[in-house]
PDB file of C-alpha atoms in Angstrom:
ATOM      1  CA  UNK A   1       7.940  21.072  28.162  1.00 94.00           C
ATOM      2  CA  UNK A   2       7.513  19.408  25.216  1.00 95.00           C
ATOM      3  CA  UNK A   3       6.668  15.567  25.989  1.00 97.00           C
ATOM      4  CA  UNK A   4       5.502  12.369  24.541  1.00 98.00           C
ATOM      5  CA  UNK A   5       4.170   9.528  26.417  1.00 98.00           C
ATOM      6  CA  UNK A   6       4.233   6.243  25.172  1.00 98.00           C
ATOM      7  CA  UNK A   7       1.678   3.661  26.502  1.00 97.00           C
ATOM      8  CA  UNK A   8      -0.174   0.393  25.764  1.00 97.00           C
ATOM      9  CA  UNK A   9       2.223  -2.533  25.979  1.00 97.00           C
ATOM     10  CA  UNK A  10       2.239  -6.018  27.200  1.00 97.00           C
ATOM     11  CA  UNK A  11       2.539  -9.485  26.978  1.00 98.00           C
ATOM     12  CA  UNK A  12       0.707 -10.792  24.040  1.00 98.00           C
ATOM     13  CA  UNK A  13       0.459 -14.496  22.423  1.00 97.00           C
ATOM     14  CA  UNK A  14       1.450 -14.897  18.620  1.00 98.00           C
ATOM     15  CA  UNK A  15      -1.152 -14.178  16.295  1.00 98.00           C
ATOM     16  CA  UNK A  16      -3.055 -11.932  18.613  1.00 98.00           C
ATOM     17  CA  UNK A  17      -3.576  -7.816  18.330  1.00 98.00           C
ATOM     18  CA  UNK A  18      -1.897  -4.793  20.709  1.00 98.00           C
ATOM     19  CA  UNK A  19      -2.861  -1.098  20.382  1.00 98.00           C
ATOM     20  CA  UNK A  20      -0.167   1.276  21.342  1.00 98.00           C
ATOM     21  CA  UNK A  21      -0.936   4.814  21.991  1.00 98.00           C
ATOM     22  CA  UNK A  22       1.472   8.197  22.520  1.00 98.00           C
ATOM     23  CA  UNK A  23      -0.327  11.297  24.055  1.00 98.00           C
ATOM     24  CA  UNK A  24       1.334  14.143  23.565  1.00 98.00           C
ATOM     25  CA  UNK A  25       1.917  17.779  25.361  1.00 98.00           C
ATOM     26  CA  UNK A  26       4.247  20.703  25.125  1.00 97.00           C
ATOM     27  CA  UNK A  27       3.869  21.436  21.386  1.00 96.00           C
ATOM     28  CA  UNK A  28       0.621  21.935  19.042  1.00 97.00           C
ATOM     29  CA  UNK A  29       0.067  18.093  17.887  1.00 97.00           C
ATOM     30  CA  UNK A  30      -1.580  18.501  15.058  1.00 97.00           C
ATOM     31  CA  UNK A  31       1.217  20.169  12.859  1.00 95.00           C
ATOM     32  CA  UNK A  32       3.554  18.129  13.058  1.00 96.00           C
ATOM     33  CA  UNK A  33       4.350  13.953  11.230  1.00 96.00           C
ATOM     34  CA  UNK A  34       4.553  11.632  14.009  1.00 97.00           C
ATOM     35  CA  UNK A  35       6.294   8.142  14.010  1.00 98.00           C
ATOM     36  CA  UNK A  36       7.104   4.708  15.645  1.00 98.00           C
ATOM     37  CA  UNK A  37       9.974   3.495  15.599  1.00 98.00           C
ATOM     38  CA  UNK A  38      10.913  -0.064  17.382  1.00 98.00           C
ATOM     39  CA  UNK A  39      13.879  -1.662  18.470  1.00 98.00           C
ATOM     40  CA  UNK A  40      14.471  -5.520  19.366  1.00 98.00           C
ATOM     41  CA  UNK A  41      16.233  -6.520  22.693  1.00 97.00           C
ATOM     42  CA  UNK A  42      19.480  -6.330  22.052  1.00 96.00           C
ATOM     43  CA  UNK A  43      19.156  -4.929  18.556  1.00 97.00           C
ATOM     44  CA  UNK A  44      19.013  -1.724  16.494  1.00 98.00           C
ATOM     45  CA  UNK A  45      16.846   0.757  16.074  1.00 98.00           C
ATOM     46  CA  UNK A  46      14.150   0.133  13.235  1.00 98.00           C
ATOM     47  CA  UNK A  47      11.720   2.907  11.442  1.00 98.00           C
ATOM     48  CA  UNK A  48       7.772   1.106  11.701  1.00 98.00           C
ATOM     49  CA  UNK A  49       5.707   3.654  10.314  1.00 98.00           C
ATOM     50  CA  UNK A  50       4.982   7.281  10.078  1.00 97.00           C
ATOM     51  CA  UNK A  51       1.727   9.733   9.528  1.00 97.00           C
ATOM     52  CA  UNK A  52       1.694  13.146   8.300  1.00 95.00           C
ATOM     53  CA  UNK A  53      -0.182  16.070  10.467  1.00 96.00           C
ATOM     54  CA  UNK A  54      -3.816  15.363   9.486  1.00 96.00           C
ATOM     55  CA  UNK A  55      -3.951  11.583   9.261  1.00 95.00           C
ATOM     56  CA  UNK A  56      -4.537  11.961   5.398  1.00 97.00           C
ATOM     57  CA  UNK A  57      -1.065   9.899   4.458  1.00 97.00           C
ATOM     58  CA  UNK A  58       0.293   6.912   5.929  1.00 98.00           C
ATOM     59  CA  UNK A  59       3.131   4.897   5.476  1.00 97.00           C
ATOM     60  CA  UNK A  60       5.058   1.636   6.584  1.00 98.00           C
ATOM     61  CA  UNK A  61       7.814  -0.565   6.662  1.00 98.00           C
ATOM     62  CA  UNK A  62       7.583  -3.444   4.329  1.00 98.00           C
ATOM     63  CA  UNK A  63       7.767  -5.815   7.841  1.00 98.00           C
ATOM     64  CA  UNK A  64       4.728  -4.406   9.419  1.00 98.00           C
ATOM     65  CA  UNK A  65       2.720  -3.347   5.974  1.00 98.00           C
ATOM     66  CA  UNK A  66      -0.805  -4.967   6.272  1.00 98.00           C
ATOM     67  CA  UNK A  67      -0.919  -5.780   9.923  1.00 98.00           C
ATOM     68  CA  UNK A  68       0.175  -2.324  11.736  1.00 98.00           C
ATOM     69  CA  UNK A  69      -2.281   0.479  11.539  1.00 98.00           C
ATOM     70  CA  UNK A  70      -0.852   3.961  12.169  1.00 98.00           C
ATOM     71  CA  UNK A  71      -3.312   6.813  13.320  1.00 98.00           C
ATOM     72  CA  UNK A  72      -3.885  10.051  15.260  1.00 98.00           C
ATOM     73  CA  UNK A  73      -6.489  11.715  17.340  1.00 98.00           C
ATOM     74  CA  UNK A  74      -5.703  15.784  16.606  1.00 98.00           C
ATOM     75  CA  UNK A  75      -8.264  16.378  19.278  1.00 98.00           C
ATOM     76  CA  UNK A  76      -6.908  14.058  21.885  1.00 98.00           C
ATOM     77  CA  UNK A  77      -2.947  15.094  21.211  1.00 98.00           C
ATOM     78  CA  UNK A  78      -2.471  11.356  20.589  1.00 98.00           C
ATOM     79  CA  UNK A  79      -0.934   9.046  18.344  1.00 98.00           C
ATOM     80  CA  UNK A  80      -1.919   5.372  18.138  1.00 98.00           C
ATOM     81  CA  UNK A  81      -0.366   2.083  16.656  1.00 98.00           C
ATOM     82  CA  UNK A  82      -2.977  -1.177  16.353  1.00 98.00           C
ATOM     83  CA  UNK A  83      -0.900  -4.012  15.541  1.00 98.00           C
ATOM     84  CA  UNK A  84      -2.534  -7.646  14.094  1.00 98.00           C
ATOM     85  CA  UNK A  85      -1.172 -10.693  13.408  1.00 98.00           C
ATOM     86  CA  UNK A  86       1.680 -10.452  15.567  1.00 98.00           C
ATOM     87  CA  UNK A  87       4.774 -12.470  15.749  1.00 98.00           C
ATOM     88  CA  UNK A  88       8.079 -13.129  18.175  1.00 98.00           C
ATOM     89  CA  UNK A  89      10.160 -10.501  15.720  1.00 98.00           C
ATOM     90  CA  UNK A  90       7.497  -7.927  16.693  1.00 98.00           C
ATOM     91  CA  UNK A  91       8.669  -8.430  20.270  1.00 98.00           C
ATOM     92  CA  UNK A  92      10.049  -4.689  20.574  1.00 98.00           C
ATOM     93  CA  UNK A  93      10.274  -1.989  22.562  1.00 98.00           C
ATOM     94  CA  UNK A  94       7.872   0.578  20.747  1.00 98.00           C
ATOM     95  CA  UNK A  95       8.545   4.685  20.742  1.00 98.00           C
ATOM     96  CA  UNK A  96       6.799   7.256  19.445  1.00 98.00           C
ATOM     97  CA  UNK A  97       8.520  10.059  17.717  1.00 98.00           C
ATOM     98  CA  UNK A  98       7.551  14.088  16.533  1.00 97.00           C
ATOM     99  CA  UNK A  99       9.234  14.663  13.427  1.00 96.00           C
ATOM    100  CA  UNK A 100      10.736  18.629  13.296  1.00 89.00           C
ATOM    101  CA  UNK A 101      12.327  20.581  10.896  1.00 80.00           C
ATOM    102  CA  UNK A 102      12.737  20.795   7.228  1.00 77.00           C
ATOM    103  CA  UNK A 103      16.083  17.943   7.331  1.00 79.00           C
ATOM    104  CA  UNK A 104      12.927  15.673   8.851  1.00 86.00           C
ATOM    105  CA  UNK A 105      15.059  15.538  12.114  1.00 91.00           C
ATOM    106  CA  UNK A 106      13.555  13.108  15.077  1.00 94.00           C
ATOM    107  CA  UNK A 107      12.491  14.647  18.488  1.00 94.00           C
ATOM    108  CA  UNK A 108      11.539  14.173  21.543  1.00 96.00           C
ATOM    109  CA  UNK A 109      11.102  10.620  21.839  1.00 98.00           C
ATOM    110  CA  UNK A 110       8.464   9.049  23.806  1.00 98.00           C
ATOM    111  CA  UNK A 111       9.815   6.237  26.862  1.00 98.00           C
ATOM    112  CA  UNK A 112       8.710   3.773  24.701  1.00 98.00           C
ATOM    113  CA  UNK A 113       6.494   0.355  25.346  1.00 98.00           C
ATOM    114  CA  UNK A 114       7.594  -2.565  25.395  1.00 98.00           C
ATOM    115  CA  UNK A 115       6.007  -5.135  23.455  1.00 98.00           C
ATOM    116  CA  UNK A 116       6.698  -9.257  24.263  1.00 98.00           C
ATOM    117  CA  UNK A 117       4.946 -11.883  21.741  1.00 98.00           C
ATOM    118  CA  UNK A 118       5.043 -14.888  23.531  1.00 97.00           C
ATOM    119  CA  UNK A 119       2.773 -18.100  24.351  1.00 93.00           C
TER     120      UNK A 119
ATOM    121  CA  UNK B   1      16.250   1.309   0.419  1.00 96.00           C
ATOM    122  CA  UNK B   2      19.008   3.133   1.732  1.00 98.00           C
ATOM    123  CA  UNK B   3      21.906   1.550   3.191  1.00 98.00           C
ATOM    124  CA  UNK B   4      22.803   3.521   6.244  1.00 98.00           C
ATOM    125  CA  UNK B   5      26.292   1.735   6.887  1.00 98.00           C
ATOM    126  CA  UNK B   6      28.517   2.854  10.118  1.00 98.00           C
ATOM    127  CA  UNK B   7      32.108   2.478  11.178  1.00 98.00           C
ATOM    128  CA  UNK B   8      33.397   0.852  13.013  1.00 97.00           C
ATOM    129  CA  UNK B   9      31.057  -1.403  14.953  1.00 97.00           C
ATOM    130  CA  UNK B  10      32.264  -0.618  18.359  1.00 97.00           C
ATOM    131  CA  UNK B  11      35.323   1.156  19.530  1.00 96.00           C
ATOM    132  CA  UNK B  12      37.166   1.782  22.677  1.00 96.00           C
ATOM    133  CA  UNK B  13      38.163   5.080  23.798  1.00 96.00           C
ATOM    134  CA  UNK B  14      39.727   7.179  26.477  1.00 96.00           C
ATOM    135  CA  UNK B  15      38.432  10.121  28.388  1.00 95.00           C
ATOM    136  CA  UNK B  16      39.715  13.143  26.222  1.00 96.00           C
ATOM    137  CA  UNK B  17      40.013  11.049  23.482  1.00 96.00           C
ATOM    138  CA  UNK B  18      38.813  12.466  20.072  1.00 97.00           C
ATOM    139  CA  UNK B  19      36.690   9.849  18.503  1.00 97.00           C
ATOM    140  CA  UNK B  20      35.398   9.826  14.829  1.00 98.00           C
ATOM    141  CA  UNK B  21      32.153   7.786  13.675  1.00 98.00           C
ATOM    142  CA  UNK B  22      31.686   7.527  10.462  1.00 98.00           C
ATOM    143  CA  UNK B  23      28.133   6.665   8.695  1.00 98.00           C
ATOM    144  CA  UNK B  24      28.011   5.957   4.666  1.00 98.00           C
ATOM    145  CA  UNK B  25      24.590   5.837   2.755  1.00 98.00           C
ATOM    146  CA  UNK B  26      24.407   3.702   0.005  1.00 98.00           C
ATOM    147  CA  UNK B  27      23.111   6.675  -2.375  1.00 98.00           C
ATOM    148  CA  UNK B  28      22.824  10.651  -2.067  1.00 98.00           C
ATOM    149  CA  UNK B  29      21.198  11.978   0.567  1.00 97.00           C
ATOM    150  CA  UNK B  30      22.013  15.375   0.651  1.00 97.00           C
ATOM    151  CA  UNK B  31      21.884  16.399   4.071  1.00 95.00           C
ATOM    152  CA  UNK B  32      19.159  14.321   5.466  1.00 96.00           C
ATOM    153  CA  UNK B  33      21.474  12.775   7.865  1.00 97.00           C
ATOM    154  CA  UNK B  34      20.871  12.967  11.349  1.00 97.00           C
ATOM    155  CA  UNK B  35      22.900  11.495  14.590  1.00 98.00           C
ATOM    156  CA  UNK B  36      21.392  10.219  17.724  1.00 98.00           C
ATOM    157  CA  UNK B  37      23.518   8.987  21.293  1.00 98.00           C
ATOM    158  CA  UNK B  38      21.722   6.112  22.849  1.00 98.00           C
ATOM    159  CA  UNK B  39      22.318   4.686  26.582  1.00 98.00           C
ATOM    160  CA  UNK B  40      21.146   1.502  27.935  1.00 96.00           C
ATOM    161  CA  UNK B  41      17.198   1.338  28.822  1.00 96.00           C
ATOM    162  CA  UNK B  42      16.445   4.969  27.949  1.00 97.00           C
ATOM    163  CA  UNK B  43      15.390   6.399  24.555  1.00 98.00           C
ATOM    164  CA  UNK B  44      17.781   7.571  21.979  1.00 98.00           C
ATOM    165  CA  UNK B  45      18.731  11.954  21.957  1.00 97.00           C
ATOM    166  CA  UNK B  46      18.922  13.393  19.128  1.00 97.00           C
ATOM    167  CA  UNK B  47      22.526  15.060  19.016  1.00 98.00           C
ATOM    168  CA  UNK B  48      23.118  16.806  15.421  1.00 97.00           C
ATOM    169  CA  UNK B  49      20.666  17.023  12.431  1.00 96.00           C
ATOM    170  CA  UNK B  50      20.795  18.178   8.912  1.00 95.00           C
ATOM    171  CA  UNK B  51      24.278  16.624   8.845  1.00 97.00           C
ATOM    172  CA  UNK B  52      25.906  19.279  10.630  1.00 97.00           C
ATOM    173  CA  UNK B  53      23.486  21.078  12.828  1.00 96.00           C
ATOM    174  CA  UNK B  54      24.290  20.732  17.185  1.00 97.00           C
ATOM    175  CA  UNK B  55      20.870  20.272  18.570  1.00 95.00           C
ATOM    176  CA  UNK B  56      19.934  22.712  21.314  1.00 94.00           C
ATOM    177  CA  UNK B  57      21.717  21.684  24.529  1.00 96.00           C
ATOM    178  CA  UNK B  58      23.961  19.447  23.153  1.00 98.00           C
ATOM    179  CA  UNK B  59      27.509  19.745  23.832  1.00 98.00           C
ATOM    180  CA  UNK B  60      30.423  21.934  21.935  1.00 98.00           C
ATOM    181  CA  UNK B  61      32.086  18.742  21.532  1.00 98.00           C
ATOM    182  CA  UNK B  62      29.753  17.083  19.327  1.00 98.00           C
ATOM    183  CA  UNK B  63      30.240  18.222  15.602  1.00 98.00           C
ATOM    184  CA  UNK B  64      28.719  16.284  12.403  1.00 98.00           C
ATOM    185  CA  UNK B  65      30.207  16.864   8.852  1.00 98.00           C
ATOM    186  CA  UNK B  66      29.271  15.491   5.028  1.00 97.00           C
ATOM    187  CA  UNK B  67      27.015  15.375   2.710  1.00 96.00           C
ATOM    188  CA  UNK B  68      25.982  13.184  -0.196  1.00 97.00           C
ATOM    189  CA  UNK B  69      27.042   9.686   0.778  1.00 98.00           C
ATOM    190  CA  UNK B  70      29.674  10.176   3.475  1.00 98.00           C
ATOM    191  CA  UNK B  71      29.143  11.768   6.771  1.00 98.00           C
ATOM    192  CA  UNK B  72      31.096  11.782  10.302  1.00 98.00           C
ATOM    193  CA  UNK B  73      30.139  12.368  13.669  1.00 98.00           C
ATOM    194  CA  UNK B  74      32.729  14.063  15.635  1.00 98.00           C
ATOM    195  CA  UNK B  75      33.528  13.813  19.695  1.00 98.00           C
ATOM    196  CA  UNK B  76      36.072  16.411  20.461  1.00 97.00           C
ATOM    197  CA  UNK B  77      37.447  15.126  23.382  1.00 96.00           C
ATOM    198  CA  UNK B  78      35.366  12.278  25.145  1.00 96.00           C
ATOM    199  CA  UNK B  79      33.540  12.636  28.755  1.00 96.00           C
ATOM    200  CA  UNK B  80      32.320  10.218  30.947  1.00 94.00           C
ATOM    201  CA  UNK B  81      28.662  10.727  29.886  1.00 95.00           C
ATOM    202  CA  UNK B  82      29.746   9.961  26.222  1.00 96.00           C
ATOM    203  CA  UNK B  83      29.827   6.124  26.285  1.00 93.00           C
ATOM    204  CA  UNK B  84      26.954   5.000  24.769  1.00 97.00           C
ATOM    205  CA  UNK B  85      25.520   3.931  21.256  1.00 98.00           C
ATOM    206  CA  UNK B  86      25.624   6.151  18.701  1.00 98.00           C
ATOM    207  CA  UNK B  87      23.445   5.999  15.474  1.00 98.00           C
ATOM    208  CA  UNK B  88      22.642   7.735  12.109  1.00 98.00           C
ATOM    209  CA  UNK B  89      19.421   7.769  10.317  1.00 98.00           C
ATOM    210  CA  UNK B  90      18.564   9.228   7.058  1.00 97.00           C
ATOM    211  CA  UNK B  91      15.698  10.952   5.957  1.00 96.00           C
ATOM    212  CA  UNK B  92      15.746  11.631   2.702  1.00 96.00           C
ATOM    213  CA  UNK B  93      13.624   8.940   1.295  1.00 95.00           C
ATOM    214  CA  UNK B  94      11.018   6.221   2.927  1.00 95.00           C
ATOM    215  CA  UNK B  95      11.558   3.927   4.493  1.00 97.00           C
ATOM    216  CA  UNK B  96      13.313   6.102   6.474  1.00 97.00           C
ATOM    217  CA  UNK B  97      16.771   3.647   7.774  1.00 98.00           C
ATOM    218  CA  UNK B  98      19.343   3.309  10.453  1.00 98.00           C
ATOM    219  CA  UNK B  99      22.833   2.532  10.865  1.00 98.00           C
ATOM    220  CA  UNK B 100      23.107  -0.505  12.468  1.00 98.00           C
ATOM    221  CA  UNK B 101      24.782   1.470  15.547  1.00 98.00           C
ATOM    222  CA  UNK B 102      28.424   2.245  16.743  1.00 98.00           C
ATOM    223  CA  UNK B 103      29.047   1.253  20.683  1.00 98.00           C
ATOM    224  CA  UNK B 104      31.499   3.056  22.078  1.00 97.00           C
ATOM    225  CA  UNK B 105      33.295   1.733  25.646  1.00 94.00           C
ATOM    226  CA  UNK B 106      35.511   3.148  27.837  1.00 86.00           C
ATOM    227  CA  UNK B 107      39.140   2.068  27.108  1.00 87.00           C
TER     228      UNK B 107
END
């Protein structure tokens, strides 16, 4: 069945660096825009960033832009997230997310990681 | 950015209630509106896209309506498994937003 499998969290002090990777099965990867999108304890859900089938476009939230690096591995089925600089409103649980359809509709959804910045 | 706004916050609700969520975007979005059902510690489901579309294996009793700048999300008559958050998104335009979330409790 089609499946994504988020992995890669942790505890992690401010300022330091996480990678988060998604591997996914079920479906042909490498057509489809992939995602992250994060949501705070307690909070919301929040779009991070998003990558289009080959890797060649990339895009971000204004909050992450310059310290989150979205990319993909078409050969390995998986999706990655490297985040820098990280801070205590990064503290999120992370998901990864296939993007289907012409409307740009969101599913499946990975488990999701969660991420703690904390000293 | 769009303004994904929803209404009301919360609401309490019986079983077999009909319950209407409502979700307004601060400009057009055509159809690019999509509703997801969220329950504690798990990931959110996608339950109707395109504004009006029932996502394969969700139930009859879900229903989404609108277009442009106001859309609804429709329980026909409420179930146990209903209680949850609910949520729209739109993607029409990056950054792709949320509503802030509607939690819906058992009355």
């Amino acid at each position: 069945q089609v499946q994504l499998v988020d992995s890669g969290g942790g505890v992690v002090q401010p300022g330091g660096s996480l990678r988060l990777s998604c591997t996914a099965s079920g479906f042909t990867f490498s057509l489809y825009a992939m995602h992250w999108v994060r949501q705070a304890p307690g909070k919301g859900l929040e779009w991070v960033s998003s990558i289009i089938y080959d890797g060649s476009n990339k895009y971000y939230a204004d909050s992450v832009k310059g310290r989150f690096t979205i990319s993909r591995d078409n050969s390995k089925d998986t999706l990655y997230l490297h985040m820098d600089s990280l801070t205590a409103e990064d503290t999120a649980v992370y998901y990864c997310v296939r993007q289907a359809g012409g409307i740009n509709w969101f599913d499946p959804w990975g488990q999701g990681a969660l991420v703690t910045v904390s000293s | 950015d769009i303004q994904m706004t929803q209404s009301p916050s919360s609401l309490s609700a019986s079983l077999g209630d009909r319950v209407v969520i409502t979700c307004r975007a601060s400009q057009g979005i055509t159809n690019y509106l999509n509703w997801f059902q969220q329950k504690p510690g798990k990931a959110p489901k996608l339950l109707i896209y395109g504004a009006s579309s029932l996502q394969s294996g969700v139930p009859s009793r879900f229903s989404g309506g609108g277009s442009g700048t106001e859309f609804t999300l429709t329980i026909s008559s409420l179930q146990p498994e209903d209680y949850a958050t609910y949520y729209c998104q739109q993607t029409y335009i990056k950054p792709i937003t949320f509503g802030q979330g509607t939690r819906l409790d058992i009355k």
